[in-house]
Coordinates of C-alpha atoms in Angstrom, one line a residue:
M7 CA -11.7 -151.5 -211.7
K8 CA -10.8 -155.1 -212.5
I9 CA -8.4 -155.3 -215.4
S10 CA -6.8 -158.1 -217.4
I11 CA -3.7 -157.4 -219.5
I12 CA -3.1 -159.7 -222.4
G13 CA 0.7 -159.9 -223.1
T14 CA 3.4 -159.0 -220.6
G15 CA 6.0 -157.4 -222.9
Y16 CA 7.1 -153.8 -222.7
V17 CA 3.7 -152.2 -223.0
G18 CA 1.7 -154.9 -221.1
T19 CA 4.1 -155.0 -218.1
V20 CA 4.3 -151.2 -217.7
T21 CA 0.5 -150.8 -218.3
G22 CA -0.5 -153.5 -215.9
T23 CA 1.9 -152.3 -213.1
C24 CA 0.9 -148.7 -213.4
F25 CA -2.8 -149.5 -213.4
A26 CA -2.2 -151.5 -210.3
H27 CA -0.4 -148.6 -208.7
R28 CA -3.5 -146.4 -209.5
G29 CA -5.6 -148.7 -207.3
N30 CA -7.0 -151.2 -209.8
D31 CA -6.9 -155.0 -209.5
V32 CA -4.8 -156.3 -212.4
I33 CA -4.4 -159.8 -213.9
C34 CA -1.6 -160.2 -216.5
V35 CA -1.9 -163.0 -219.0
D36 CA 1.0 -164.6 -220.8
V37 CA 2.0 -167.9 -222.4
D38 CA 5.6 -167.7 -221.1
P39 CA 5.9 -169.4 -217.7
G40 CA 9.2 -167.6 -217.1
R41 CA 7.6 -164.2 -217.4
I42 CA 4.6 -165.2 -215.3
E43 CA 6.9 -166.4 -212.5
K44 CA 9.0 -163.3 -212.6
I45 CA 6.0 -161.0 -212.4
N46 CA 4.5 -162.9 -209.5
Q47 CA 7.8 -162.6 -207.7
G48 CA 7.9 -158.9 -208.3
I49 CA 10.7 -159.1 -210.9
P50 CA 10.0 -157.1 -214.1
P51 CA 10.8 -159.2 -217.3
I52 CA 12.1 -155.9 -218.9
Y53 CA 14.2 -153.0 -217.7
E54 CA 12.4 -149.7 -217.2
E55 CA 13.2 -147.0 -214.8
G56 CA 11.0 -147.2 -211.7
L57 CA 9.2 -150.4 -212.8
E58 CA 10.9 -152.7 -210.4
E59 CA 9.9 -150.7 -207.4
L60 CA 6.3 -150.5 -208.4
L61 CA 6.1 -154.2 -209.3
K62 CA 7.5 -155.3 -206.0
E63 CA 5.0 -153.1 -204.3
H64 CA 1.9 -154.6 -206.0
A65 CA 2.9 -158.2 -207.1
G66 CA 0.9 -160.7 -205.0
R67 CA -1.4 -158.0 -203.8
N68 CA -3.5 -156.3 -206.5
L69 CA -1.4 -157.6 -209.4
K70 CA -0.9 -161.2 -210.4
A71 CA 0.2 -163.1 -213.6
T72 CA -1.2 -166.3 -215.0
A73 CA -1.6 -168.3 -218.2
D74 CA -5.2 -169.0 -217.4
Y75 CA -7.5 -167.0 -219.8
D76 CA -10.6 -168.3 -218.2
Y77 CA -9.6 -167.0 -214.8
A78 CA -8.5 -163.6 -216.2
I79 CA -11.5 -162.8 -218.2
A80 CA -14.0 -164.1 -215.6
N81 CA -12.4 -161.9 -212.9
S82 CA -12.0 -158.6 -214.9
D83 CA -14.3 -156.0 -216.4
I84 CA -12.0 -154.7 -219.1
S85 CA -9.2 -156.5 -221.1
F86 CA -6.2 -154.7 -222.7
I87 CA -4.6 -156.5 -225.6
C88 CA -0.9 -155.7 -225.4
V89 CA 0.7 -158.3 -227.7
P90 CA 3.5 -157.6 -230.2
T91 CA 2.6 -156.4 -233.7
P92 CA 5.8 -156.9 -235.7
T93 CA 6.1 -156.1 -239.4
D94 CA 6.7 -158.7 -242.1
A95 CA 9.4 -158.6 -244.8
S96 CA 7.3 -156.1 -246.9
G97 CA 6.8 -153.8 -243.9
K98 CA 3.2 -154.6 -243.4
I99 CA 2.0 -155.3 -239.9
D100 CA 1.8 -158.9 -238.7
L101 CA -1.5 -159.4 -236.9
R102 CA -1.2 -163.1 -235.8
F103 CA -0.8 -162.3 -232.1
I104 CA -3.7 -159.8 -232.3
R105 CA -5.9 -162.5 -233.9
E106 CA -4.9 -165.1 -231.3
A107 CA -5.5 -162.8 -228.4
S108 CA -8.9 -161.7 -229.8
R109 CA -10.0 -165.3 -230.4
S110 CA -8.9 -166.4 -226.9
I111 CA -10.8 -163.5 -225.3
G112 CA -13.9 -164.1 -227.4
E113 CA -14.1 -167.8 -226.5
R114 CA -14.2 -166.7 -222.8
L115 CA -16.8 -164.0 -223.4
K116 CA -19.2 -166.7 -224.6
N117 CA -19.9 -167.8 -221.1
K118 CA -19.8 -164.4 -219.4
S119 CA -23.1 -162.7 -218.6
S120 CA -21.8 -159.3 -217.5
Y121 CA -20.7 -156.5 -219.9
H122 CA -17.0 -156.7 -220.7
V123 CA -14.8 -154.2 -222.7
V124 CA -11.9 -155.3 -224.9
V125 CA -9.4 -152.6 -225.6
V126 CA -6.6 -152.8 -228.1
K127 CA -3.4 -151.1 -226.7
S128 CA -1.0 -152.8 -229.2
T129 CA 0.0 -150.5 -232.0
V130 CA -2.1 -151.5 -235.0
V131 CA -2.9 -149.9 -238.4
P132 CA -6.2 -148.0 -238.9
E133 CA -9.2 -150.3 -239.3
T134 CA -7.6 -153.2 -237.4
T135 CA -9.8 -153.0 -234.3
E136 CA -13.0 -152.5 -236.4
K137 CA -12.3 -155.0 -239.2
V138 CA -10.1 -157.7 -237.5
V139 CA -10.5 -157.6 -233.7
T140 CA -14.3 -157.0 -233.5
P141 CA -15.3 -159.7 -236.0
I142 CA -13.1 -162.3 -234.3
L143 CA -14.6 -161.4 -230.9
E144 CA -18.1 -161.7 -232.3
Q145 CA -17.5 -164.9 -234.1
A146 CA -15.7 -166.6 -231.1
S147 CA -18.2 -165.4 -228.5
G148 CA -21.4 -165.6 -230.5
K149 CA -22.3 -162.2 -229.2
K150 CA -22.7 -158.7 -230.7
A151 CA -20.2 -155.9 -230.1
G152 CA -21.8 -152.7 -228.9
K153 CA -24.6 -154.6 -227.3
D154 CA -23.3 -157.6 -225.4
F155 CA -19.7 -156.4 -225.0
G156 CA -17.7 -153.3 -225.9
V157 CA -14.6 -152.8 -228.0
G158 CA -12.1 -149.9 -227.9
M159 CA -8.7 -148.7 -228.9
N160 CA -6.3 -146.9 -226.4
P161 CA -2.9 -146.2 -228.0
E162 CA 0.2 -146.0 -225.8
F163 CA 2.6 -143.1 -226.0
L164 CA 5.4 -144.4 -223.8
R165 CA 9.1 -143.5 -224.2
E166 CA 11.4 -146.4 -223.5
G167 CA 13.4 -145.5 -220.4
K168 CA 10.7 -143.1 -219.2
A169 CA 7.6 -145.3 -219.7
V170 CA 6.5 -145.4 -216.0
Y171 CA 6.7 -141.6 -215.8
D172 CA 4.9 -141.2 -219.1
F173 CA 2.1 -143.5 -218.0
M174 CA 1.6 -141.5 -214.7
N175 CA 2.1 -138.1 -216.4
P176 CA 0.8 -138.3 -219.9
D177 CA 0.5 -135.2 -222.1
R178 CA -2.7 -136.7 -223.6
I179 CA -4.9 -139.8 -223.5
V180 CA -6.7 -141.1 -226.6
V181 CA -9.8 -143.2 -226.2
G182 CA -11.0 -144.9 -229.3
A183 CA -14.4 -146.5 -229.3
D184 CA -17.1 -147.3 -231.9
D185 CA -19.9 -147.3 -229.3
P186 CA -20.5 -144.7 -226.5
K187 CA -20.8 -147.3 -223.7
A188 CA -17.3 -148.8 -224.3
G189 CA -15.8 -145.3 -224.6
E190 CA -17.3 -144.3 -221.3
V191 CA -15.9 -147.4 -219.5
I192 CA -12.4 -146.6 -220.8
R193 CA -12.7 -142.9 -219.8
K194 CA -13.6 -143.8 -216.3
L195 CA -10.5 -145.8 -216.0
Y196 CA -8.5 -142.6 -216.5
A197 CA -10.5 -140.6 -214.1
G198 CA -8.2 -138.4 -212.1
Y199 CA -5.8 -137.6 -214.9
T200 CA -5.5 -133.9 -215.6
C201 CA -4.2 -134.1 -219.2
P202 CA -6.6 -133.7 -222.3
I203 CA -8.5 -136.9 -223.0
L204 CA -9.5 -137.1 -226.7
T205 CA -12.3 -139.3 -227.7
A206 CA -12.5 -140.7 -231.3
D207 CA -13.6 -143.8 -233.2
T208 CA -11.2 -146.7 -233.2
K209 CA -9.6 -146.1 -236.6
T210 CA -8.9 -142.5 -235.8
A211 CA -7.3 -143.5 -232.5
E212 CA -5.1 -146.0 -234.4
M213 CA -4.1 -143.4 -236.9
I214 CA -3.1 -140.9 -234.2
K215 CA -0.6 -143.3 -232.8
Y216 CA 1.1 -143.9 -236.2
V217 CA 1.1 -140.3 -237.2
S218 CA 2.6 -139.2 -233.9
N219 CA 5.5 -141.6 -234.3
S220 CA 6.0 -141.0 -238.0
F221 CA 6.1 -137.3 -237.4
L222 CA 8.8 -137.6 -234.8
A223 CA 10.8 -140.0 -237.0
T224 CA 10.4 -137.4 -239.8
K225 CA 11.9 -134.7 -237.6
I226 CA 14.9 -136.9 -236.9
S227 CA 15.5 -137.8 -240.5
F228 CA 15.0 -134.1 -241.5
S229 CA 17.6 -133.1 -238.9
N230 CA 19.9 -135.8 -240.2
E231 CA 19.5 -134.7 -243.8
V232 CA 20.2 -131.1 -242.8
G233 CA 23.1 -132.3 -240.7
N234 CA 24.7 -134.1 -243.6
I235 CA 24.5 -130.9 -245.7
C236 CA 25.9 -128.8 -242.8
K237 CA 28.8 -131.3 -242.4
L238 CA 29.8 -130.7 -246.1
L239 CA 29.6 -126.9 -245.7
G240 CA 31.5 -126.8 -242.4
I241 CA 28.4 -125.6 -240.5
D242 CA 27.6 -126.7 -236.9
T243 CA 24.2 -128.3 -237.4
Y244 CA 23.5 -128.2 -233.7
K245 CA 23.8 -124.4 -233.7
V246 CA 21.5 -124.4 -236.7
M247 CA 18.9 -126.6 -234.9
E248 CA 19.2 -124.6 -231.8
G249 CA 18.1 -121.5 -233.7
V250 CA 15.3 -123.5 -235.5
G251 CA 14.1 -125.1 -232.3
L252 CA 13.5 -121.7 -230.7
D253 CA 10.5 -121.3 -233.1
A254 CA 7.5 -122.3 -230.9
R255 CA 5.9 -123.9 -234.0
I256 CA 8.8 -126.3 -234.3
S257 CA 10.2 -126.9 -230.8
P258 CA 13.7 -128.2 -230.1
H259 CA 12.7 -131.8 -229.5
F260 CA 13.9 -134.6 -231.9
L261 CA 16.2 -132.2 -233.8
R262 CA 19.4 -133.8 -232.7
S263 CA 21.3 -134.9 -235.9
G264 CA 23.3 -138.1 -235.8
L265 CA 23.3 -141.9 -236.5
G266 CA 19.5 -142.1 -236.9
F267 CA 16.5 -143.6 -235.0
G268 CA 15.9 -147.2 -233.9
G269 CA 13.8 -149.0 -231.3
S270 CA 10.6 -151.0 -231.3
C271 CA 8.3 -148.1 -232.5
F272 CA 9.6 -145.6 -235.0
P273 CA 11.0 -147.9 -237.7
K274 CA 8.2 -150.4 -237.4
D275 CA 5.4 -147.8 -237.3
V276 CA 6.7 -145.8 -240.3
K277 CA 7.1 -149.0 -242.3
A278 CA 3.6 -150.2 -241.3
L279 CA 2.0 -146.8 -242.3
V280 CA 3.8 -147.1 -245.6
G281 CA 2.5 -150.6 -246.0
K282 CA -1.1 -149.4 -245.1
A283 CA -0.8 -146.6 -247.7
S284 CA 0.0 -149.2 -250.4
E285 CA -3.2 -151.0 -249.6
V286 CA -5.2 -148.0 -250.6
D287 CA -3.0 -147.4 -253.7
Y288 CA -1.1 -144.4 -252.3
E289 CA 2.6 -143.9 -252.5
P290 CA 3.9 -142.1 -249.3
I291 CA 7.0 -140.4 -250.8
L292 CA 7.9 -138.5 -247.7
L293 CA 7.6 -141.4 -245.3
K294 CA 9.7 -143.6 -247.6
T295 CA 12.4 -141.0 -247.7
V296 CA 12.3 -140.8 -243.8
L297 CA 13.3 -144.5 -243.8
E298 CA 15.9 -144.1 -246.6
V299 CA 17.7 -141.3 -244.8
N300 CA 17.7 -143.4 -241.6
E301 CA 19.2 -146.4 -243.3
R302 CA 22.0 -144.2 -244.8
Q303 CA 23.3 -142.7 -241.6
P304 CA 25.4 -145.7 -240.5
L305 CA 26.9 -145.8 -244.0
I306 CA 28.0 -142.1 -243.6
A307 CA 29.6 -143.1 -240.2
L308 CA 31.6 -145.9 -241.9
R309 CA 32.7 -143.5 -244.7
L310 CA 34.0 -141.0 -242.2
L311 CA 35.9 -143.8 -240.4
K312 CA 37.5 -145.0 -243.6
K313 CA 38.6 -141.4 -244.3
H314 CA 41.0 -141.9 -241.3
V315 CA 41.4 -145.7 -241.6
P316 CA 41.1 -146.6 -245.3
D317 CA 41.7 -150.3 -244.8
L318 CA 39.8 -151.8 -241.9
R319 CA 41.1 -155.3 -242.4
G320 CA 42.6 -156.5 -239.1
K321 CA 42.0 -153.1 -237.4
K322 CA 40.6 -153.1 -234.0
I323 CA 37.5 -150.8 -233.9
A324 CA 35.7 -150.1 -230.6
V325 CA 31.9 -149.5 -230.7
L326 CA 30.6 -147.7 -227.6
G327 CA 26.8 -148.0 -227.2
L328 CA 24.7 -150.9 -228.4
A329 CA 21.2 -150.0 -227.2
F330 CA 19.0 -148.0 -229.6
K331 CA 19.0 -145.2 -227.1
N332 CA 20.3 -144.4 -223.6
D333 CA 18.5 -145.6 -220.4
T334 CA 17.3 -148.8 -221.9
D335 CA 18.7 -152.3 -222.7
D336 CA 16.6 -152.5 -225.9
I337 CA 18.6 -153.1 -229.1
R338 CA 15.7 -153.4 -231.5
E339 CA 16.6 -151.6 -234.7
S340 CA 19.7 -150.1 -232.9
R341 CA 21.9 -148.3 -235.3
A342 CA 24.8 -150.2 -233.8
I343 CA 23.6 -153.4 -235.5
P344 CA 24.2 -152.4 -239.1
L345 CA 27.3 -150.5 -238.0
I346 CA 28.9 -153.6 -236.5
G347 CA 27.7 -155.6 -239.5
M348 CA 29.5 -153.3 -241.9
L349 CA 32.7 -153.3 -239.8
L350 CA 32.8 -157.1 -239.8
A351 CA 32.2 -157.2 -243.5
E352 CA 35.2 -154.9 -243.9
G353 CA 37.4 -157.4 -241.9
A354 CA 37.6 -155.3 -238.7
I355 CA 38.0 -156.7 -235.3
V356 CA 35.1 -155.3 -233.2
T357 CA 35.2 -154.6 -229.4
A358 CA 32.1 -153.3 -227.7
Y359 CA 30.7 -151.8 -224.6
D360 CA 27.2 -150.8 -223.4
P361 CA 26.2 -150.2 -219.8
M362 CA 23.0 -152.3 -220.2
A363 CA 22.6 -153.9 -223.6
A364 CA 25.6 -156.1 -224.2
G365 CA 23.8 -159.3 -223.2
H366 CA 21.1 -158.7 -225.8
M367 CA 23.7 -157.8 -228.5
K368 CA 25.5 -161.1 -227.9
N369 CA 22.5 -162.9 -229.3
V370 CA 23.1 -160.9 -232.6
Y371 CA 26.8 -160.9 -232.7
P372 CA 28.2 -163.6 -230.4
N373 CA 31.7 -163.5 -231.8
I374 CA 32.8 -160.0 -231.1
S375 CA 34.5 -159.0 -227.9
Y376 CA 32.4 -157.4 -225.1
F377 CA 33.8 -155.5 -222.2
G378 CA 32.6 -154.3 -218.8
N379 CA 33.7 -150.7 -219.3
A380 CA 34.5 -148.2 -222.0
G381 CA 38.2 -148.1 -221.2
D382 CA 38.8 -151.8 -221.7
A383 CA 36.9 -151.7 -225.0
L384 CA 39.1 -148.9 -226.2
D385 CA 42.3 -150.4 -225.1
G386 CA 44.6 -150.8 -228.2
A387 CA 41.8 -149.8 -230.6
D388 CA 42.7 -148.2 -233.9
A389 CA 39.4 -146.1 -233.8
C390 CA 36.2 -145.8 -232.0
L391 CA 32.5 -145.3 -233.0
I392 CA 30.0 -143.9 -230.6
A393 CA 26.5 -145.3 -231.4
T394 CA 24.4 -144.5 -228.3
E395 CA 24.0 -141.3 -226.3
W396 CA 25.0 -142.6 -222.8
G397 CA 25.8 -139.9 -220.4
E398 CA 29.0 -141.6 -219.2
F399 CA 30.5 -141.3 -222.7
S400 CA 30.5 -137.5 -222.2
K401 CA 32.9 -138.0 -219.3
L402 CA 35.5 -140.1 -221.2
N403 CA 38.9 -138.5 -221.3
G404 CA 41.9 -140.4 -220.3
E405 CA 40.3 -143.6 -221.6
F406 CA 40.9 -142.5 -225.2
G407 CA 44.7 -142.4 -224.3
R408 CA 44.5 -146.2 -224.2
M409 CA 43.7 -146.4 -227.9
K410 CA 46.4 -147.2 -230.4
T411 CA 45.3 -144.2 -232.4
P412 CA 42.7 -141.8 -230.8
I413 CA 40.3 -141.6 -233.6
V414 CA 36.6 -141.0 -232.6
I415 CA 33.6 -141.0 -235.0
D416 CA 30.8 -139.7 -232.9
G417 CA 27.3 -140.6 -233.9
R418 CA 25.5 -138.8 -231.1
R419 CA 27.5 -135.7 -230.3
V420 CA 28.2 -136.9 -226.8
V421 CA 32.1 -136.9 -226.7
N422 CA 34.0 -133.8 -225.8
S423 CA 35.7 -132.9 -229.1
D424 CA 38.3 -130.6 -227.4
I425 CA 40.1 -133.5 -225.7
K426 CA 43.8 -133.0 -226.3
G427 CA 45.2 -135.3 -229.0
L428 CA 41.8 -136.6 -230.0
I429 CA 41.1 -137.0 -233.8
Y430 CA 37.4 -136.3 -233.7
E431 CA 34.7 -136.5 -236.4
G432 CA 31.0 -135.9 -235.9
I433 CA 28.6 -137.5 -238.4
C434 CA 26.6 -134.4 -239.0
W435 CA 28.9 -131.7 -237.6

């Protein structure tokens, strides 16, 4: 099938590359010349495991990038909108990029005689496709949705760090469409997948995405709340959650207590669902609490640190891990960000290390010291905070001997607490 991908961020690049790998002809559209050039050279604009190899294989063959909407729409049968959907200060979703993409596509559909399907893959709150995207497409094209062109919604369920694998091996595919013809075109694109394919209307498909992420975020905050209680009672919360996770109705996934969740999805999506609920005059108490618990976890880490180092002024504190999770360079909503901010506010001298994310964090905190390995970041430190679950941190041992005082506050239960001479505190254990 001939596909155009509008937006070459995280979702767009992975989606376009994987569709190309499955034998489709893909045209990626972006306004950033740098991104376009990188993609055409086979260089991914983001880091994602396995993405570089696939992009090198298909760039210049059945995948190309351009800024030319006319070319992209004229030479494709189906367009995926993969632009960002940030939240505003109130937590409500910002649809400006969705509106711009819809208008740009609609203007090109005006002169197209063949049937074209427009699919929203960006994460948008329920009713966005139906009440925002479709009317803009109709107005800009002068045509009628469901007759002259089709509209659909196909949410992504990609884990950062494992997105290529998840695209190729999904546990489910959700196809949202408000007319049968559009739904059938989208389903054909996924022919060959063996996972369940759920068909729904567009607002239901949109809601499935938000509920999925909000439920996983709820499991994390629930685990952290329980972990905070266990900490005070002297109970190992990981042993508790091991027992709880053996219940098939619950599963062990997302029950790891710690510093909290971050990334581009969970915080944004929970906030957006809270914002959408307010539009229909409903107060989502549980979802608000999920966010409150998450915001509190870095404060608990600071409190534990100050138990050992009451006055942080002039103290050298090493922060290991800057990405919001391991296996990615993404720092969006990373728990290290508020943690570093609080340390600086207390007058601490911060040193930092992350295998991949230091470059991005320098844009947030340009004046702290970054190092190329954990040992150098720990050298002479009065204490250390672990903020990301990188596997290499579980192998640290002698490096802690380089600290002035070997105090470790572990936010991810990754460090060996039995290391001789180590003063160890877990956030929730």
